[in-house]
């Protein structure tokens, strides 16, 4: 009502001005923050009058007025940002003003206290600035910060993969500059994975949703990670080096052209050396990316992104000794190896986007992308093992002696070509978004793997006068298919007397030629900020979400007439479907004169047409058929704020319950993590603000697991809880307040040196199990432990 009266009064004043013969002035533009992101709900007003408007979802505005004097002041303001004023002297005609607003800060004993921006939809903004100096075994990846958010978990510190609210690693979509990207498919453990495709040195903004995301995002059931790469403002660079590897980024810009290049190298041999399998580790991970932006004029923007990723993992095992069990039932497992493993994961990725801004309320973007991955997993490893009871010298004994041979020659080639068109149209309180995508997929799979085991002189399975393999599988498949998707959504925003309301509703339609399936996915989200209590934000979101199967999910194992297993592609596969509902909100408050934000969300997913799977480390073993149904329910909570003045910290806590009806038996899902606690804490030493301390800790429930080629409806048990604490110390040699005016160090924006201790408590976390079977068919689960305590030194600088 208040906004309506303002528009009526504005119209009356304009009519009076025209009647008096005054010439109106129109000002237009975009309001952005310090990194160029649009600010919605910002107020643009004329000082000394009641004239004013608010910016739309794109930060755009348009305001007309008749000047009463030669000098007019235009005021730009928004909650949480410092006010900006622009002076106009004798304004005439149409004037363009596009100011930047900076977050409002107050200085308290050289510590800045910042207000937090409100979140009126399910996409939250993640600040990754601290990743450059925080302890991270993967070298400052974006995913390491994501893994500490409420509802997110990672069970392997060597991997950048994560699970969200009971979903699998494959249920998370990742976008860079508006185009969906893919991860390698044959990775089965963290040693193989290498570098993430996201280069943190090139990231401008990170948007993340744990569910209830809009129709513009693809058919995945769990989460969306939306990355936007930045444009340098001038010549700049950054260099980082540690015992795990290093990175270099260099950028340059002019009024119509900018380029940013980043290269990363990782070789974590010392870290892999802390694993219980001893030998010669020779990993080589290399990644190069380039982001180029061309702006011919104000209406056109052309962006190019290229990526080359070479991840090679070589390992020659020597021996392994593992102790496991309990104090009353202890065992030891000793293996001597012969052979080697050579894996290659080579990825090539390129995108081009052309954006045309027709006018203030309409813009269009043409997208094109190409992705290629060439993957090879090759190993021949022979081992001789001894499985013993650990005794005190008078007890214990030999449980089994045997040999095994594991062989694999798995090759996978995937090519994906994407072209699409997106548009945005703003009309009053509505922002309409729409688009379509056409994708062509080409997949080549050539794989052969087998295992032979011998226990006490008998090969398993034991058949007299024959030597048999305990496991054998082959695949020879080629697939070419197309996927088409389209979406339309509308975001309606309204400021009224009772508060601020944001409603998003949309529908996504997709079709896949392989299984002739057409999906219709309606989605909605509502955000409300009550006027009586603007510190409170309420959200409700939901919809019908699908998990469009990719290659691993529709491979089904068949047995030929000779008893050999082979892989066949199931063209009758259907997309798993989830009815998703989320309710939650944020509450901002001040305690100890510092800002805090508490977030809580309840969620429920009812899932049908599930493709049953089991988790083995990072490998998901799918059944290849729609064979189960289930549900996921839980609550996520997060307390974010300045526990120490001037530094952000947070605590995330989640509770979850899952249930799957598998072959008529109700069992927990393989991702059934009943509880999870994550802490990120930052501090600085009193009197030495340049010396900062970081702590990252995780405690999460163990996942259900089974023996090989067995499903949970037959038998399962839980792994031990995952517990890990990493700490780091960073000292600022050069910074904004400590930058010399001359000399060598004056050329640098910042220089940090630091030391980290990974796995401070030296806890042996379990990633998976190696199963040993004796001649009596008794199976023993020998745990495969993750990395132990390690010390890391690092240096990072920017110029």
PDB file of N, CA, C and O in Angstrom, residues 52-113:
ATOM      1  N   UNK A  52      10.889   8.042  -5.449  1.00  0.00           N
ATOM      2  CA  UNK A  52      11.830   6.939  -5.339  1.00  0.00           C
ATOM      3  C   UNK A  52      11.297   5.657  -5.938  1.00  0.00           C
ATOM      4  O   UNK A  52      10.083   5.483  -6.087  1.00  0.00           O
ATOM      5  N   UNK A  53      12.193   4.775  -6.302  1.00  0.00           N
ATOM      6  CA  UNK A  53      11.844   3.457  -6.823  1.00  0.00           C
ATOM      7  C   UNK A  53      12.806   2.443  -6.212  1.00  0.00           C
ATOM      8  O   UNK A  53      13.797   2.804  -5.570  1.00  0.00           O
ATOM      9  N   UNK A  54      12.513   1.164  -6.434  1.00  0.00           N
ATOM     10  CA  UNK A  54      13.419   0.102  -6.003  1.00  0.00           C
ATOM     11  C   UNK A  54      13.931  -0.656  -7.218  1.00  0.00           C
ATOM     12  O   UNK A  54      13.254  -0.743  -8.250  1.00  0.00           O
ATOM     13  N   UNK A  55      15.128  -1.213  -7.101  1.00  0.00           N
ATOM     14  CA  UNK A  55      15.724  -1.959  -8.203  1.00  0.00           C
ATOM     15  C   UNK A  55      15.052  -3.320  -8.350  1.00  0.00           C
ATOM     16  O   UNK A  55      14.517  -3.873  -7.383  1.00  0.00           O
ATOM     17  N   UNK A  56      15.118  -3.869  -9.571  1.00  0.00           N
ATOM     18  CA  UNK A  56      14.529  -5.172  -9.813  1.00  0.00           C
ATOM     19  C   UNK A  56      15.542  -6.281  -9.524  1.00  0.00           C
ATOM     20  O   UNK A  56      16.606  -6.036  -8.936  1.00  0.00           O
ATOM     21  N   UNK A  57      15.233  -7.502  -9.956  1.00  0.00           N
ATOM     22  CA  UNK A  57      16.104  -8.644  -9.668  1.00  0.00           C
ATOM     23  C   UNK A  57      17.476  -8.501 -10.301  1.00  0.00           C
ATOM     24  O   UNK A  57      18.459  -9.085  -9.825  1.00  0.00           O
ATOM     25  N   UNK A  58      17.568  -7.737 -11.387  1.00  0.00           N
ATOM     26  CA  UNK A  58      18.849  -7.536 -12.068  1.00  0.00           C
ATOM     27  C   UNK A  58      19.571  -6.297 -11.573  1.00  0.00           C
ATOM     28  O   UNK A  58      20.613  -5.927 -12.115  1.00  0.00           O
ATOM     29  N   UNK A  59      19.023  -5.619 -10.552  1.00  0.00           N
ATOM     30  CA  UNK A  59      19.634  -4.403 -10.037  1.00  0.00           C
ATOM     31  C   UNK A  59      19.328  -3.163 -10.847  1.00  0.00           C
ATOM     32  O   UNK A  59      19.893  -2.090 -10.581  1.00  0.00           O
ATOM     33  N   UNK A  60      18.424  -3.279 -11.839  1.00  0.00           N
ATOM     34  CA  UNK A  60      18.125  -2.156 -12.723  1.00  0.00           C
ATOM     35  C   UNK A  60      17.026  -1.274 -12.131  1.00  0.00           C
ATOM     36  O   UNK A  60      16.169  -1.737 -11.363  1.00  0.00           O
ATOM     37  N   UNK A  61      17.033  -0.018 -12.534  1.00  0.00           N
ATOM     38  CA  UNK A  61      16.016   0.929 -12.078  1.00  0.00           C
ATOM     39  C   UNK A  61      15.793   1.979 -13.161  1.00  0.00           C
ATOM     40  O   UNK A  61      16.599   2.165 -14.073  1.00  0.00           O
ATOM     41  N   UNK A  62      14.694   2.709 -13.027  1.00  0.00           N
ATOM     42  CA  UNK A  62      14.387   3.841 -13.893  1.00  0.00           C
ATOM     43  C   UNK A  62      13.527   4.810 -13.090  1.00  0.00           C
ATOM     44  O   UNK A  62      12.503   4.417 -12.520  1.00  0.00           O
ATOM     45  N   UNK A  63      13.918   6.068 -13.040  1.00  0.00           N
ATOM     46  CA  UNK A  63      13.223   7.066 -12.217  1.00  0.00           C
ATOM     47  C   UNK A  63      13.129   8.371 -12.994  1.00  0.00           C
ATOM     48  O   UNK A  63      14.137   8.866 -13.518  1.00  0.00           O
ATOM     49  N   UNK A  64      11.936   8.926 -13.086  1.00  0.00           N
ATOM     50  CA  UNK A  64      11.702  10.205 -13.754  1.00  0.00           C
ATOM     51  C   UNK A  64      11.274  11.249 -12.737  1.00  0.00           C
ATOM     52  O   UNK A  64      10.510  10.944 -11.795  1.00  0.00           O
ATOM     53  N   UNK A  65      11.725  12.495 -12.911  1.00  0.00           N
ATOM     54  CA  UNK A  65      11.391  13.583 -11.982  1.00  0.00           C
ATOM     55  C   UNK A  65      11.580  14.915 -12.700  1.00  0.00           C
ATOM     56  O   UNK A  65      12.221  15.011 -13.748  1.00  0.00           O
ATOM     57  N   UNK A  66      11.028  15.951 -12.114  1.00  0.00           N
ATOM     58  CA  UNK A  66      11.213  17.309 -12.604  1.00  0.00           C
ATOM     59  C   UNK A  66      12.013  18.086 -11.567  1.00  0.00           C
ATOM     60  O   UNK A  66      11.559  18.245 -10.423  1.00  0.00           O
ATOM     61  N   UNK A  67      13.219  18.532 -11.904  1.00  0.00           N
ATOM     62  CA  UNK A  67      14.068  19.221 -10.924  1.00  0.00           C
ATOM     63  C   UNK A  67      13.462  20.543 -10.471  1.00  0.00           C
ATOM     64  O   UNK A  67      12.946  21.314 -11.287  1.00  0.00           O
ATOM     65  N   UNK A  68      13.529  20.787  -9.155  1.00  0.00           N
ATOM     66  CA  UNK A  68      13.036  22.048  -8.592  1.00  0.00           C
ATOM     67  C   UNK A  68      14.146  23.070  -8.428  1.00  0.00           C
ATOM     68  O   UNK A  68      13.893  24.227  -8.108  1.00  0.00           O
ATOM     69  N   UNK A  69      15.409  22.627  -8.604  1.00  0.00           N
ATOM     70  CA  UNK A  69      16.543  23.537  -8.473  1.00  0.00           C
ATOM     71  C   UNK A  69      17.623  23.101  -9.446  1.00  0.00           C
ATOM     72  O   UNK A  69      17.508  22.059 -10.109  1.00  0.00           O
ATOM     73  N   UNK A  70      18.706  23.881  -9.513  1.00  0.00           N
ATOM     74  CA  UNK A  70      19.781  23.555 -10.436  1.00  0.00           C
ATOM     75  C   UNK A  70      20.564  22.319 -10.000  1.00  0.00           C
ATOM     76  O   UNK A  70      21.184  21.651 -10.823  1.00  0.00           O
ATOM     77  N   UNK A  71      20.584  22.039  -8.712  1.00  0.00           N
ATOM     78  CA  UNK A  71      21.362  20.912  -8.173  1.00  0.00           C
ATOM     79  C   UNK A  71      20.430  19.898  -7.541  1.00  0.00           C
ATOM     80  O   UNK A  71      19.580  20.249  -6.712  1.00  0.00           O
ATOM     81  N   UNK A  72      20.576  18.645  -7.954  1.00  0.00           N
ATOM     82  CA  UNK A  72      19.747  17.555  -7.442  1.00  0.00           C
ATOM     83  C   UNK A  72      20.662  16.445  -6.914  1.00  0.00           C
ATOM     84  O   UNK A  72      21.694  16.135  -7.525  1.00  0.00           O
ATOM     85  N   UNK A  73      20.285  15.855  -5.788  1.00  0.00           N
ATOM     86  CA  UNK A  73      21.047  14.744  -5.212  1.00  0.00           C
ATOM     87  C   UNK A  73      20.230  13.457  -5.341  1.00  0.00           C
ATOM     88  O   UNK A  73      19.071  13.392  -4.902  1.00  0.00           O
ATOM     89  N   UNK A  74      20.854  12.446  -5.943  1.00  0.00           N
ATOM     90  CA  UNK A  74      20.229  11.128  -6.076  1.00  0.00           C
ATOM     91  C   UNK A  74      20.837  10.211  -5.012  1.00  0.00           C
ATOM     92  O   UNK A  74      22.062  10.104  -4.906  1.00  0.00           O
ATOM     93  N   UNK A  75      19.978   9.562  -4.235  1.00  0.00           N
ATOM     94  CA  UNK A  75      20.418   8.746  -3.096  1.00  0.00           C
ATOM     95  C   UNK A  75      20.188   7.271  -3.422  1.00  0.00           C
ATOM     96  O   UNK A  75      19.073   6.875  -3.791  1.00  0.00           O
ATOM     97  N   UNK A  76      21.230   6.472  -3.260  1.00  0.00           N
ATOM     98  CA  UNK A  76      21.153   5.013  -3.452  1.00  0.00           C
ATOM     99  C   UNK A  76      21.390   4.348  -2.098  1.00  0.00           C
ATOM    100  O   UNK A  76      22.424   4.591  -1.457  1.00  0.00           O
ATOM    101  N   UNK A  77      20.461   3.502  -1.658  1.00  0.00           N
ATOM    102  CA  UNK A  77      20.593   2.885  -0.340  1.00  0.00           C
ATOM    103  C   UNK A  77      20.002   1.483  -0.352  1.00  0.00           C
ATOM    104  O   UNK A  77      19.128   1.160  -1.163  1.00  0.00           O
ATOM    105  N   UNK A  78      20.497   0.651   0.551  1.00  0.00           N
ATOM    106  CA  UNK A  78      19.986  -0.713   0.716  1.00  0.00           C
ATOM    107  C   UNK A  78      20.424  -1.220   2.078  1.00  0.00           C
ATOM    108  O   UNK A  78      21.515  -0.869   2.568  1.00  0.00           O
ATOM    109  N   UNK A  79      19.584  -2.026   2.704  1.00  0.00           N
ATOM    110  CA  UNK A  79      19.894  -2.575   4.017  1.00  0.00           C
ATOM    111  C   UNK A  79      21.193  -3.367   3.980  1.00  0.00           C
ATOM    112  O   UNK A  79      21.378  -4.249   3.140  1.00  0.00           O
ATOM    113  N   UNK A  80      22.120  -3.010   4.858  1.00  0.00           N
ATOM    114  CA  UNK A  80      23.386  -3.709   4.923  1.00  0.00           C
ATOM    115  C   UNK A  80      24.488  -3.076   4.096  1.00  0.00           C
ATOM    116  O   UNK A  80      25.618  -3.553   4.110  1.00  0.00           O
ATOM    117  N   UNK A  81      24.154  -1.976   3.358  1.00  0.00           N
ATOM    118  CA  UNK A  81      25.133  -1.307   2.508  1.00  0.00           C
ATOM    119  C   UNK A  81      25.218   0.173   2.874  1.00  0.00           C
ATOM    120  O   UNK A  81      24.229   0.776   3.326  1.00  0.00           O
ATOM    121  N   UNK A  82      26.382   0.737   2.663  1.00  0.00           N
ATOM    122  CA  UNK A  82      26.564   2.159   2.903  1.00  0.00           C
ATOM    123  C   UNK A  82      25.835   2.969   1.824  1.00  0.00           C
ATOM    124  O   UNK A  82      25.830   2.603   0.657  1.00  0.00           O
ATOM    125  N   UNK A  83      25.257   4.071   2.248  1.00  0.00           N
ATOM    126  CA  UNK A  83      24.511   4.931   1.333  1.00  0.00           C
ATOM    127  C   UNK A  83      25.461   5.653   0.377  1.00  0.00           C
ATOM    128  O   UNK A  83      26.554   6.057   0.746  1.00  0.00           O
ATOM    129  N   UNK A  84      24.997   5.827  -0.879  1.00  0.00           N
ATOM    130  CA  UNK A  84      25.772   6.537  -1.893  1.00  0.00           C
ATOM    131  C   UNK A  84      24.922   7.675  -2.447  1.00  0.00           C
ATOM    132  O   UNK A  84      23.734   7.487  -2.736  1.00  0.00           O
ATOM    133  N   UNK A  85      25.543   8.863  -2.578  1.00  0.00           N
ATOM    134  CA  UNK A  85      24.855  10.028  -3.145  1.00  0.00           C
ATOM    135  C   UNK A  85      25.572  10.493  -4.399  1.00  0.00           C
ATOM    136  O   UNK A  85      26.795  10.501  -4.457  1.00  0.00           O
ATOM    137  N   UNK A  86      24.787  10.880  -5.405  1.00  0.00           N
ATOM    138  CA  UNK A  86      25.335  11.426  -6.625  1.00  0.00           C
ATOM    139  C   UNK A  86      24.723  12.811  -6.863  1.00  0.00           C
ATOM    140  O   UNK A  86      23.497  12.982  -6.792  1.00  0.00           O
ATOM    141  N   UNK A  87      25.590  13.771  -7.184  1.00  0.00           N
ATOM    142  CA  UNK A  87      25.150  15.142  -7.422  1.00  0.00           C
ATOM    143  C   UNK A  87      24.946  15.382  -8.920  1.00  0.00           C
ATOM    144  O   UNK A  87      25.826  15.073  -9.727  1.00  0.00           O
ATOM    145  N   UNK A  88      23.792  15.933  -9.265  1.00  0.00           N
ATOM    146  CA  UNK A  88      23.493  16.294 -10.649  1.00  0.00           C
ATOM    147  C   UNK A  88      23.323  17.807 -10.719  1.00  0.00           C
ATOM    148  O   UNK A  88      22.475  18.387 -10.018  1.00  0.00           O
ATOM    149  N   UNK A  89      24.120  18.452 -11.572  1.00  0.00           N
ATOM    150  CA  UNK A  89      24.052  19.903 -11.740  1.00  0.00           C
ATOM    151  C   UNK A  89      23.342  20.205 -13.055  1.00  0.00           C
ATOM    152  O   UNK A  89      23.772  19.768 -14.128  1.00  0.00           O
ATOM    153  N   UNK A  90      22.224  20.931 -12.947  1.00  0.00           N
ATOM    154  CA  UNK A  90      21.387  21.273 -14.095  1.00  0.00           C
ATOM    155  C   UNK A  90      21.096  20.037 -14.957  1.00  0.00           C
ATOM    156  O   UNK A  90      21.438  19.979 -16.146  1.00  0.00           O
ATOM    157  N   UNK A  91      20.484  19.018 -14.383  1.00  0.00           N
ATOM    158  CA  UNK A  91      20.227  17.784 -15.146  1.00  0.00           C
ATOM    159  C   UNK A  91      19.206  18.007 -16.253  1.00  0.00           C
ATOM    160  O   UNK A  91      18.233  18.751 -16.095  1.00  0.00           O
ATOM    161  N   UNK A  92      19.436  17.311 -17.376  1.00  0.00           N
ATOM    162  CA  UNK A  92      18.533  17.379 -18.518  1.00  0.00           C
ATOM    163  C   UNK A  92      18.494  16.019 -19.228  1.00  0.00           C
ATOM    164  O   UNK A  92      19.484  15.293 -19.236  1.00  0.00           O
ATOM    165  N   UNK A  93      17.356  15.724 -19.838  1.00  0.00           N
ATOM    166  CA  UNK A  93      17.227  14.523 -20.663  1.00  0.00           C
ATOM    167  C   UNK A  93      17.351  13.232 -19.862  1.00  0.00           C
ATOM    168  O   UNK A  93      16.870  13.122 -18.732  1.00  0.00           O
ATOM    169  N   UNK A  94      18.031  12.266 -20.455  1.00  0.00           N
ATOM    170  CA  UNK A  94      18.218  10.962 -19.824  1.00  0.00           C
ATOM    171  C   UNK A  94      19.659  10.834 -19.331  1.00  0.00           C
ATOM    172  O   UNK A  94      20.605  11.090 -20.072  1.00  0.00           O
ATOM    173  N   UNK A  95      19.794  10.447 -18.071  1.00  0.00           N
ATOM    174  CA  UNK A  95      21.105  10.343 -17.424  1.00  0.00           C
ATOM    175  C   UNK A  95      21.284   8.917 -16.921  1.00  0.00           C
ATOM    176  O   UNK A  95      20.367   8.324 -16.355  1.00  0.00           O
ATOM    177  N   UNK A  96      22.469   8.356 -17.116  1.00  0.00           N
ATOM    178  CA  UNK A  96      22.774   6.997 -16.655  1.00  0.00           C
ATOM    179  C   UNK A  96      23.646   7.061 -15.405  1.00  0.00           C
ATOM    180  O   UNK A  96      24.715   7.689 -15.411  1.00  0.00           O
ATOM    181  N   UNK A  97      23.188   6.424 -14.335  1.00  0.00           N
ATOM    182  CA  UNK A  97      23.949   6.335 -13.081  1.00  0.00           C
ATOM    183  C   UNK A  97      23.952   4.878 -12.631  1.00  0.00           C
ATOM    184  O   UNK A  97      22.892   4.297 -12.400  1.00  0.00           O
ATOM    185  N   UNK A  98      25.134   4.277 -12.503  1.00  0.00           N
ATOM    186  CA  UNK A  98      25.262   2.878 -12.073  1.00  0.00           C
ATOM    187  C   UNK A  98      26.288   2.793 -10.954  1.00  0.00           C
ATOM    188  O   UNK A  98      27.456   2.469 -11.183  1.00  0.00           O
ATOM    189  N   UNK A  99      25.872   3.105  -9.736  1.00  0.00           N
ATOM    190  CA  UNK A  99      26.830   3.124  -8.618  1.00  0.00           C
ATOM    191  C   UNK A  99      27.087   1.728  -8.051  1.00  0.00           C
ATOM    192  O   UNK A  99      26.320   0.785  -8.283  1.00  0.00           O
ATOM    193  N   UNK A 100      28.174   1.618  -7.312  1.00  0.00           N
ATOM    194  CA  UNK A 100      28.481   0.428  -6.533  1.00  0.00           C
ATOM    195  C   UNK A 100      28.237   0.726  -5.064  1.00  0.00           C
ATOM    196  O   UNK A 100      28.672   1.758  -4.559  1.00  0.00           O
ATOM    197  N   UNK A 101      27.535  -0.171  -4.394  1.00  0.00           N
ATOM    198  CA  UNK A 101      27.305  -0.038  -2.958  1.00  0.00           C
ATOM    199  C   UNK A 101      28.214  -1.012  -2.222  1.00  0.00           C
ATOM    200  O   UNK A 101      28.367  -2.169  -2.626  1.00  0.00           O
ATOM    201  N   UNK A 102      28.803  -0.551  -1.152  1.00  0.00           N
ATOM    202  CA  UNK A 102      29.706  -1.378  -0.363  1.00  0.00           C
ATOM    203  C   UNK A 102      29.042  -1.741   0.957  1.00  0.00           C
ATOM    204  O   UNK A 102      28.292  -0.932   1.535  1.00  0.00           O
ATOM    205  N   UNK A 103      29.326  -2.943   1.414  1.00  0.00           N
ATOM    206  CA  UNK A 103      28.718  -3.407   2.655  1.00  0.00           C
ATOM    207  C   UNK A 103      29.041  -2.467   3.798  1.00  0.00           C
ATOM    208  O   UNK A 103      30.172  -1.996   3.939  1.00  0.00           O
ATOM    209  N   UNK A 104      28.025  -2.210   4.602  1.00  0.00           N
ATOM    210  CA  UNK A 104      28.156  -1.266   5.704  1.00  0.00           C
ATOM    211  C   UNK A 104      29.020  -1.872   6.805  1.00  0.00           C
ATOM    212  O   UNK A 104      28.828  -3.010   7.216  1.00  0.00           O
ATOM    213  N   UNK A 105      29.992  -1.137   7.258  1.00  0.00           N
ATOM    214  CA  UNK A 105      30.881  -1.617   8.311  1.00  0.00           C
ATOM    215  C   UNK A 105      31.044  -0.560   9.380  1.00  0.00           C
ATOM    216  O   UNK A 105      30.933   0.639   9.138  1.00  0.00           O
ATOM    217  N   UNK A 106      31.305  -1.011  10.588  1.00  0.00           N
ATOM    218  CA  UNK A 106      31.618  -0.126  11.699  1.00  0.00           C
ATOM    219  C   UNK A 106      32.969  -0.521  12.251  1.00  0.00           C
ATOM    220  O   UNK A 106      33.282  -1.712  12.366  1.00  0.00           O
ATOM    221  N   UNK A 107      33.795   0.441  12.597  1.00  0.00           N
ATOM    222  CA  UNK A 107      35.138   0.162  13.057  1.00  0.00           C
ATOM    223  C   UNK A 107      35.140   0.036  14.572  1.00  0.00           C
ATOM    224  O   UNK A 107      34.776   0.967  15.289  1.00  0.00           O
ATOM    225  N   UNK A 108      35.506  -1.113  15.080  1.00  0.00           N
ATOM    226  CA  UNK A 108      35.602  -1.361  16.507  1.00  0.00           C
ATOM    227  C   UNK A 108      36.967  -1.925  16.819  1.00  0.00           C
ATOM    228  O   UNK A 108      37.251  -3.088  16.551  1.00  0.00           O
ATOM    229  N   UNK A 109      37.835  -1.103  17.364  1.00  0.00           N
ATOM    230  CA  UNK A 109      39.186  -1.546  17.741  1.00  0.00           C
ATOM    231  C   UNK A 109      39.867  -2.259  16.583  1.00  0.00           C
ATOM    232  O   UNK A 109      40.407  -3.344  16.724  1.00  0.00           O
ATOM    233  N   UNK A 110      39.808  -1.632  15.418  1.00  0.00           N
ATOM    234  CA  UNK A 110      40.435  -2.143  14.211  1.00  0.00           C
ATOM    235  C   UNK A 110      39.818  -3.452  13.720  1.00  0.00           C
ATOM    236  O   UNK A 110      40.412  -4.208  12.981  1.00  0.00           O
ATOM    237  N   UNK A 111      38.574  -3.716  14.146  1.00  0.00           N
ATOM    238  CA  UNK A 111      37.858  -4.908  13.698  1.00  0.00           C
ATOM    239  C   UNK A 111      36.577  -4.488  13.027  1.00  0.00           C
ATOM    240  O   UNK A 111      35.816  -3.681  13.566  1.00  0.00           O
ATOM    241  N   UNK A 112      36.303  -5.003  11.833  1.00  0.00           N
ATOM    242  CA  UNK A 112      35.106  -4.623  11.109  1.00  0.00           C
ATOM    243  C   UNK A 112      33.959  -5.578  11.427  1.00  0.00           C
ATOM    244  O   UNK A 112      34.131  -6.789  11.443  1.00  0.00           O
ATOM    245  N   UNK A 113      32.776  -5.005  11.665  1.00  0.00           N
ATOM    246  CA  UNK A 113      31.571  -5.786  11.912  1.00  0.00           C
ATOM    247  C   UNK A 113      30.625  -5.553  10.740  1.00  0.00           C
ATOM    248  O   UNK A 113      30.290  -4.414  10.423  1.00  0.00           O
TER     249      UNK A 113
END
